[in-house]
Coordinates of C-alpha atoms and ligand atoms in Angstrom, one line a residue:
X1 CA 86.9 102.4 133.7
X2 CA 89.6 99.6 133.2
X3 CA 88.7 98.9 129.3
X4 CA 88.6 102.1 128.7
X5 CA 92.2 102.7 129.8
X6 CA 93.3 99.6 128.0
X7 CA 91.5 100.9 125.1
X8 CA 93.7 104.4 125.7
X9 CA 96.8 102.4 126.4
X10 CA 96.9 100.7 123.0
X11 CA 98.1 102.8 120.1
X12 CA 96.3 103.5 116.5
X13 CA 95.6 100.5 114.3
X14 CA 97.0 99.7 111.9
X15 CA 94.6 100.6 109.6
X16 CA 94.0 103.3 110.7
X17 CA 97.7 104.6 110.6
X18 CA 98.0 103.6 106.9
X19 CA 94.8 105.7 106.0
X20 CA 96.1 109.0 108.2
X21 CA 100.0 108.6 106.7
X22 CA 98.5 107.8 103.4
X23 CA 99.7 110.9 101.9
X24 CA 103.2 110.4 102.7
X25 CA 103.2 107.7 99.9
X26 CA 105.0 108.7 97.1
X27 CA 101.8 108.1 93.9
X28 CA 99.3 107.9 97.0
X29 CA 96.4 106.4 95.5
X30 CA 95.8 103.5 97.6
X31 CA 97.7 100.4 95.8
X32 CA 100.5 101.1 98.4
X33 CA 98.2 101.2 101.8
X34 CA 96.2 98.3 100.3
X35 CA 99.2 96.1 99.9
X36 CA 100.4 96.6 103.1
X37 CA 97.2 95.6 104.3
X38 CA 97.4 92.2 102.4
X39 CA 100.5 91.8 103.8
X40 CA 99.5 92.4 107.2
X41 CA 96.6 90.0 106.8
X42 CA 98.7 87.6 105.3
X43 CA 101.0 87.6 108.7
X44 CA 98.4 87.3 110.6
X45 CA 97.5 83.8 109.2
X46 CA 101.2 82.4 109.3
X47 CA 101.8 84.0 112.9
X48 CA 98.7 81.6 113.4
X49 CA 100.4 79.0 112.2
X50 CA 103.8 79.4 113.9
X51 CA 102.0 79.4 117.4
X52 CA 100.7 75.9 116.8
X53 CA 103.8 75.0 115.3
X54 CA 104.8 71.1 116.7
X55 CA 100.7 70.7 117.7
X56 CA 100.1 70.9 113.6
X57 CA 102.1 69.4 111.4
X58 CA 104.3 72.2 110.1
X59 CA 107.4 71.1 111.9
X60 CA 110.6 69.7 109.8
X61 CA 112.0 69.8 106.3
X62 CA 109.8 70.0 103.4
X63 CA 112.0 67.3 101.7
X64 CA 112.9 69.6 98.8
X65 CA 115.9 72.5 98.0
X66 CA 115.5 76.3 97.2
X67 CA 117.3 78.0 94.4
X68 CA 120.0 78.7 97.2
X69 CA 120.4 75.7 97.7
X70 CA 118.9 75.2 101.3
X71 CA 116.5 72.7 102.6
X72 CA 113.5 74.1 102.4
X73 CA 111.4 73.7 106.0
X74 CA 107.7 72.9 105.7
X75 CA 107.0 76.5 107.0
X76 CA 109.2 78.0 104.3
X77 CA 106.6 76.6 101.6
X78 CA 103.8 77.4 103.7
X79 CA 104.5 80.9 104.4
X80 CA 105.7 81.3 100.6
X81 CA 102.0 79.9 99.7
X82 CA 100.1 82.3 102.0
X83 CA 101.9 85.5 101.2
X84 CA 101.6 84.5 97.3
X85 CA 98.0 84.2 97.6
X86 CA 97.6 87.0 99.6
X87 CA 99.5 89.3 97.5
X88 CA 97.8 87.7 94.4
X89 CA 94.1 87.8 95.7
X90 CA 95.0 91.9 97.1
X91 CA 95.7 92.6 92.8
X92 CA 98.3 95.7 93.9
X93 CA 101.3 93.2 92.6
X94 CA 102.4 92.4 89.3
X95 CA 105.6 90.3 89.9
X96 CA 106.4 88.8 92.8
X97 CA 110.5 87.7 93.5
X98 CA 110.5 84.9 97.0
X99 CA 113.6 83.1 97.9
X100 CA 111.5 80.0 97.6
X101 CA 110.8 80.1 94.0
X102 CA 113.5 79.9 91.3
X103 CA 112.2 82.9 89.0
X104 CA 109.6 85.6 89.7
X105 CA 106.1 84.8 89.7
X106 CA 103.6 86.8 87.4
X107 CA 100.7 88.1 89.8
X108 CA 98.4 90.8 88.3
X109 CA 99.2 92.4 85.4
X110 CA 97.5 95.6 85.8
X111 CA 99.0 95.7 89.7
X112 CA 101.8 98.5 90.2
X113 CA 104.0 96.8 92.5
X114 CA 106.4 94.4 92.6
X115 CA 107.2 92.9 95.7
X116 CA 110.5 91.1 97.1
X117 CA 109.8 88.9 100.0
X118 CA 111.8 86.1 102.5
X119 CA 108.8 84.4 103.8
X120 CA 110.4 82.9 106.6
X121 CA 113.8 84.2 107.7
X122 CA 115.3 82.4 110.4
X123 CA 114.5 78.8 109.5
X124 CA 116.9 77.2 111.3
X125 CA 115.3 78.1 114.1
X126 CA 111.5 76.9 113.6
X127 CA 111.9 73.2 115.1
X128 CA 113.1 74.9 118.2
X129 CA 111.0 77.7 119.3
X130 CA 113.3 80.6 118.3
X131 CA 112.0 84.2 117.2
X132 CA 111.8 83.7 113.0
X133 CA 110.7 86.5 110.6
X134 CA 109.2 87.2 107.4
X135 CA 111.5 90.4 105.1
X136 CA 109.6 91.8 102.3
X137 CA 110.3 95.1 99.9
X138 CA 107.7 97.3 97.2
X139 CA 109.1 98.2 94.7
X140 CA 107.0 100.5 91.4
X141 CA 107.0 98.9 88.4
X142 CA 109.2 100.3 85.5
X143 CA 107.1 98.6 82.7
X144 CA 103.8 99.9 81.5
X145 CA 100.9 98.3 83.3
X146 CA 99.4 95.4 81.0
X147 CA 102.1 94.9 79.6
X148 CA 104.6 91.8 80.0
X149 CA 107.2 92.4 82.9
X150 CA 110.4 93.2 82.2
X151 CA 114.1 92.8 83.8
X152 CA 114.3 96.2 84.9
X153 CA 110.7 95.2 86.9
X154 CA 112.6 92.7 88.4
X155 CA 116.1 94.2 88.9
X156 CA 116.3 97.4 90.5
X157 CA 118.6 98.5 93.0
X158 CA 117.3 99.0 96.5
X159 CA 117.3 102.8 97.1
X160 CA 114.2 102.5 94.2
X161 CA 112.4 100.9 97.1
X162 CA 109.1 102.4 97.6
X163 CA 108.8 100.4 101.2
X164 CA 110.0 97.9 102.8
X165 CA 109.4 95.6 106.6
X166 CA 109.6 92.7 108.3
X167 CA 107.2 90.5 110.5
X168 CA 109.1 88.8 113.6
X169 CA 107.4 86.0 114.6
X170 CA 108.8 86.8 118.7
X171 CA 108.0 86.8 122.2
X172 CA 105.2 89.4 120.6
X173 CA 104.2 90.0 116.8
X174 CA 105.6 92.6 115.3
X175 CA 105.2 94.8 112.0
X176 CA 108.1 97.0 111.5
X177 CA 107.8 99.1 108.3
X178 CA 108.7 102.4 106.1
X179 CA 107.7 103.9 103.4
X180 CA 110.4 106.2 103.4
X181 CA 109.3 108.8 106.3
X182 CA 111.1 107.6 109.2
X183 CA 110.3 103.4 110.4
X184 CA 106.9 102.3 112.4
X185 CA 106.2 99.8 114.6
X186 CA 103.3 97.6 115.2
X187 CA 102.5 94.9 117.7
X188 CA 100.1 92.3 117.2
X189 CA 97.0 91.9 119.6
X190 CA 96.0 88.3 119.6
X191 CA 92.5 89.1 121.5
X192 CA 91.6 92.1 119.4
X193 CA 93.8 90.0 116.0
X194 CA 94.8 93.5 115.3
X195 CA 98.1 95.6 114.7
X196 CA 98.7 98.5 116.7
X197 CA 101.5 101.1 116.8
X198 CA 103.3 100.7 119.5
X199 CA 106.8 102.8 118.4
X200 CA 106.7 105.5 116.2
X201 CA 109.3 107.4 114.3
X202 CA 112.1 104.9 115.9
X203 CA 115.6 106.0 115.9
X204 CA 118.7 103.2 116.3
X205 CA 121.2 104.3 118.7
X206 CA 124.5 106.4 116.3
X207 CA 126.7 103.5 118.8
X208 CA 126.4 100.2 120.6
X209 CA 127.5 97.7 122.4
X210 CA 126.3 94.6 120.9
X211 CA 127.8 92.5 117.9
X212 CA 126.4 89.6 116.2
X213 CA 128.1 87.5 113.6
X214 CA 128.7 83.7 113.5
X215 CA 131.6 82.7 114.9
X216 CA 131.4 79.0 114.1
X217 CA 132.7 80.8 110.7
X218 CA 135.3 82.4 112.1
X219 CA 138.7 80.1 111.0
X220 CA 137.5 81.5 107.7
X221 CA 136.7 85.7 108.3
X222 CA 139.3 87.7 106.6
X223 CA 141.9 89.4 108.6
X224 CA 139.8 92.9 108.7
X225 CA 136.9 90.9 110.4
X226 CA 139.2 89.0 113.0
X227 CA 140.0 92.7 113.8
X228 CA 136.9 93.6 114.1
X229 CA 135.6 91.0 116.5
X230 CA 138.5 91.6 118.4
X231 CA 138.2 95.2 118.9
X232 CA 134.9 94.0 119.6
X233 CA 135.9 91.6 122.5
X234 CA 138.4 94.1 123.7
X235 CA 135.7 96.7 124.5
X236 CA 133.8 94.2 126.5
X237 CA 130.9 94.9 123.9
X238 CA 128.0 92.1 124.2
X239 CA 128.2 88.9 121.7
X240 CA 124.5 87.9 120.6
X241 CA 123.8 86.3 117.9
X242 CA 120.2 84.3 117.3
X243 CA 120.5 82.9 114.0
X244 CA 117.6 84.7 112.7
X245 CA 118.0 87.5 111.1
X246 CA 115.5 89.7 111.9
X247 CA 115.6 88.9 114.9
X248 CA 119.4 90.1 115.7
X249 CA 118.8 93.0 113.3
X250 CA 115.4 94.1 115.2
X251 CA 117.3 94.3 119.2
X252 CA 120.4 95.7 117.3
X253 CA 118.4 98.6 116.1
X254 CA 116.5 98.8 119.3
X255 CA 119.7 98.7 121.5
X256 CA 122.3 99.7 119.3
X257 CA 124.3 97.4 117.4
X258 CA 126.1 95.4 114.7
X259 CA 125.0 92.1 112.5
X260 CA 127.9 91.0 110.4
X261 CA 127.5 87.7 107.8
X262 CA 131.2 88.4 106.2
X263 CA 132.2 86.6 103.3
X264 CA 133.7 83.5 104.4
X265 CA 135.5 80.8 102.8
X266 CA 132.5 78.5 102.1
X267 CA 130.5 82.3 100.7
X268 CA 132.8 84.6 99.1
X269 CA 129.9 86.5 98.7
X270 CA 128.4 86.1 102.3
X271 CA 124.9 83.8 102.7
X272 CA 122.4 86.6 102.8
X273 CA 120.4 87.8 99.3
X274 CA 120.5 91.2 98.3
X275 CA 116.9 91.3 97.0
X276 CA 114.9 89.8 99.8
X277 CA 116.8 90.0 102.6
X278 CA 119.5 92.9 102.8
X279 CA 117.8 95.6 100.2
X280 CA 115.0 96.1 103.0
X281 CA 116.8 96.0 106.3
X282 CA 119.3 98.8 104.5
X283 CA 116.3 101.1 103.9
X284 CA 114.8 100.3 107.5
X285 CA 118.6 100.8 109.0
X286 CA 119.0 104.4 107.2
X287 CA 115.5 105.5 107.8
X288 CA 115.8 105.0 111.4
X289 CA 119.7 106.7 111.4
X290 CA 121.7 103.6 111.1
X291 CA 123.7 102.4 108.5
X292 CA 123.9 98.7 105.8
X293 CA 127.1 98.0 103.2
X294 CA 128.8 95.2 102.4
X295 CA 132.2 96.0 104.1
X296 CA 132.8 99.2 101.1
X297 CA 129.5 100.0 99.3
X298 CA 126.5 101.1 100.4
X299 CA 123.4 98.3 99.9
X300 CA 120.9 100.3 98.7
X301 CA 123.6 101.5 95.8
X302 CA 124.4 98.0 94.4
X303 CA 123.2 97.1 91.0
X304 CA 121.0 93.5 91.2
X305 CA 122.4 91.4 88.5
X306 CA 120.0 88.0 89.8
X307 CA 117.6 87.5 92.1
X308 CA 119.3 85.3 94.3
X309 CA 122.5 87.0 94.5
X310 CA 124.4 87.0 98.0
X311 CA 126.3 89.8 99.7
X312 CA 128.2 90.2 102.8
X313 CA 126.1 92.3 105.2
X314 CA 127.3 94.9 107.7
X315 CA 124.4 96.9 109.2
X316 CA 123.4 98.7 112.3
X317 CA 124.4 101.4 114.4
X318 CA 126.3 103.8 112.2
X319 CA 129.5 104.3 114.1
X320 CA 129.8 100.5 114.5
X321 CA 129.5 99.9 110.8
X322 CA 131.5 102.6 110.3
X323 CA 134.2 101.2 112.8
X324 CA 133.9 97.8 111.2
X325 CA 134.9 99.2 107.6
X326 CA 137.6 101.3 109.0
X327 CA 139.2 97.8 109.9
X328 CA 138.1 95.8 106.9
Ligands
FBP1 O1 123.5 79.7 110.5 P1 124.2 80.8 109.9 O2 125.2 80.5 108.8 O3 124.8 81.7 111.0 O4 123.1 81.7 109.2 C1 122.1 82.3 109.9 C2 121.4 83.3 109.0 O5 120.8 82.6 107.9 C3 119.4 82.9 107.8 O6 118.7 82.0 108.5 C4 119.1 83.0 106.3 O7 117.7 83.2 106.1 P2 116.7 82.1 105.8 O8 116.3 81.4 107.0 O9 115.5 82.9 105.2 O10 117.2 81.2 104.7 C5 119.3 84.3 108.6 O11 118.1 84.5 109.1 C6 120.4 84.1 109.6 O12 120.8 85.3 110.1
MG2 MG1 116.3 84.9 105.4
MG3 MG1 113.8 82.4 104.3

């Protein structure tokens, strides 16, 4: 009787999911269900690996700089290793654009899709325990397949996003994606080593009560985002802030709530990168009723001009975005 009710108590797989929601897929012919499935499997090895973390020898810097110009962690290379080879292996992808490699990396040259990924968001917070995160976004290639990809492979803006999700690396495992129809999400069940839904259809909360931003920065936030955090403080709204992206963006959009990274003094143009890190949380943020700009534009309107480029990030609950850029 009892596994039988835990077997009733645990949503569709994965898999499964993909298959049934298949048609959804804008060109559904499989590429796009079997990529996320690489990517999925892909997690499931460096979620491995982050829950050994400090008993293997992933812990501490790598002893080398990404294009950024941060010090890479051991677990930044690692993650960027498994997802390339998983990706690669899968054949769907053609190019593949990771904040730990200078330029794009040619994958299959008859796959359709380009991918966008952050293998490891949150680094900072690896050595000590804290919920990290992996960001990733599909986009269809512009070029013929076969042929040699091209910038506009490479650049495109992020409302040509086909999907887009993250992995946090928490208290559980999570896979929270779209593909356009509304943002699922999966849990990770170490016994069974399996995804299963476990919220579908998720809507963030129009207003909220919590705001994160740094504000270590905050000598050097322009007057509109001293206002801001103010108004903030004057409502008696919740500071959090984790210092891992995905993390802060994942409660915000479960509780209802703002991440800011402003420009500051040190980044006029904020720390976070449009193409791996900002392009997908904007499509998961609309797609579940929320809102992303950079203090004036909408994300998922800018025009990439590299694929490292920063931009400040306001996203979350709509009216708090919206309150934020009333005051900016
Ligand atoms: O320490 P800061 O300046 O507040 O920056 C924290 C932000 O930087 C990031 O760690 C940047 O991402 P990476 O770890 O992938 O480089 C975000 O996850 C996080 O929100
Ligand atoms: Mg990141
Ligand atoms: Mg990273």
């Amino acid at each position: 009787m009892e596994s039988s009710r835990i077997a009733q108590s645990i949503g569709i797989a994965l898999d499964r999911f993909i298959k049934n929601n298949q048609d959804e897929f804008a060109y559904a012919s499989g590429e796009l269900s079997q990529l996320l499935r690489d990517i999925a499997l892909a997690s499931k090895v460096v979620n491995r690996e982050i829950n050994k973390a400090g008993l293997i020898d992933i812990m501490g810097g790598a002893g080398s700089q990404n294009n950024t110009g941060d010090d890479q962690q051991k677990l930044d290379v690692l993650a960027n290793i498994r997802f390339t080879r998983a990706l690669a292996k899968g054949g769907e992808v053609c190019a593949l654009i990771s904040e730990e490699e200078e330029s794009f990396t040619d994958l299959n040259n008859n796959g359709k899709y380009v991918i966008a990924i952050d293998p490891l968001d949150g680094s900072s917070n690896i050595d000590v325990n804290v919920s990290i995160g992996t960001i990733f976004s599909v986009y269809r290639r512009k070029s013929p397949i076969g042929t040699p990809i091209t910038e506009a492979d490479i650049l495109q803006k992020g409302s040509e996003q086909v999907a887009a999700g993250y992995i946090l690396y928490g208290s559980s495992t999570m896979l929270v994606y779209t593909t356009g129809h509304g943002v699922n999400c999966f849990t990770h069940e170490p016994s069974l080593g399996e995804y299963f839904l476990s919220k579908e259809r998720l809507i963030m909360p129009e207003d909220g009560r919590i705001y994160s931003i740094n504000e270590g920065s905050a000598n050097s936030f322009s007057e509109g985002v001293k206002k801001y955090v103010q108004y903030c403080k004057d409502q008696k709204y919740t500071a959090r802030y984790i210092g891992s992206l995905v993390a802060d963006f994942h409660r915000n959009m479960l509780k209802g709530g703002i991440y800011i990274y402003p420009s500051t003094a040190k980044d006029s143009n904020g720390k976070l990168r449009l193409m791996y890190e900002c392009n997908a949380l904007a499509f998961i943020a609309e797609q579940s009723g929320g809102k992303a700009t950079d203090g004036k534009n909408r994300i998922l309107d800018i025009e990439p001009t590299s694929l490292h480029q920063r931009v400040p990030f306001y996203v979350g609950s709509k009216e708090m975005v919206e309150k934020a850029e009333s005051l900016l």
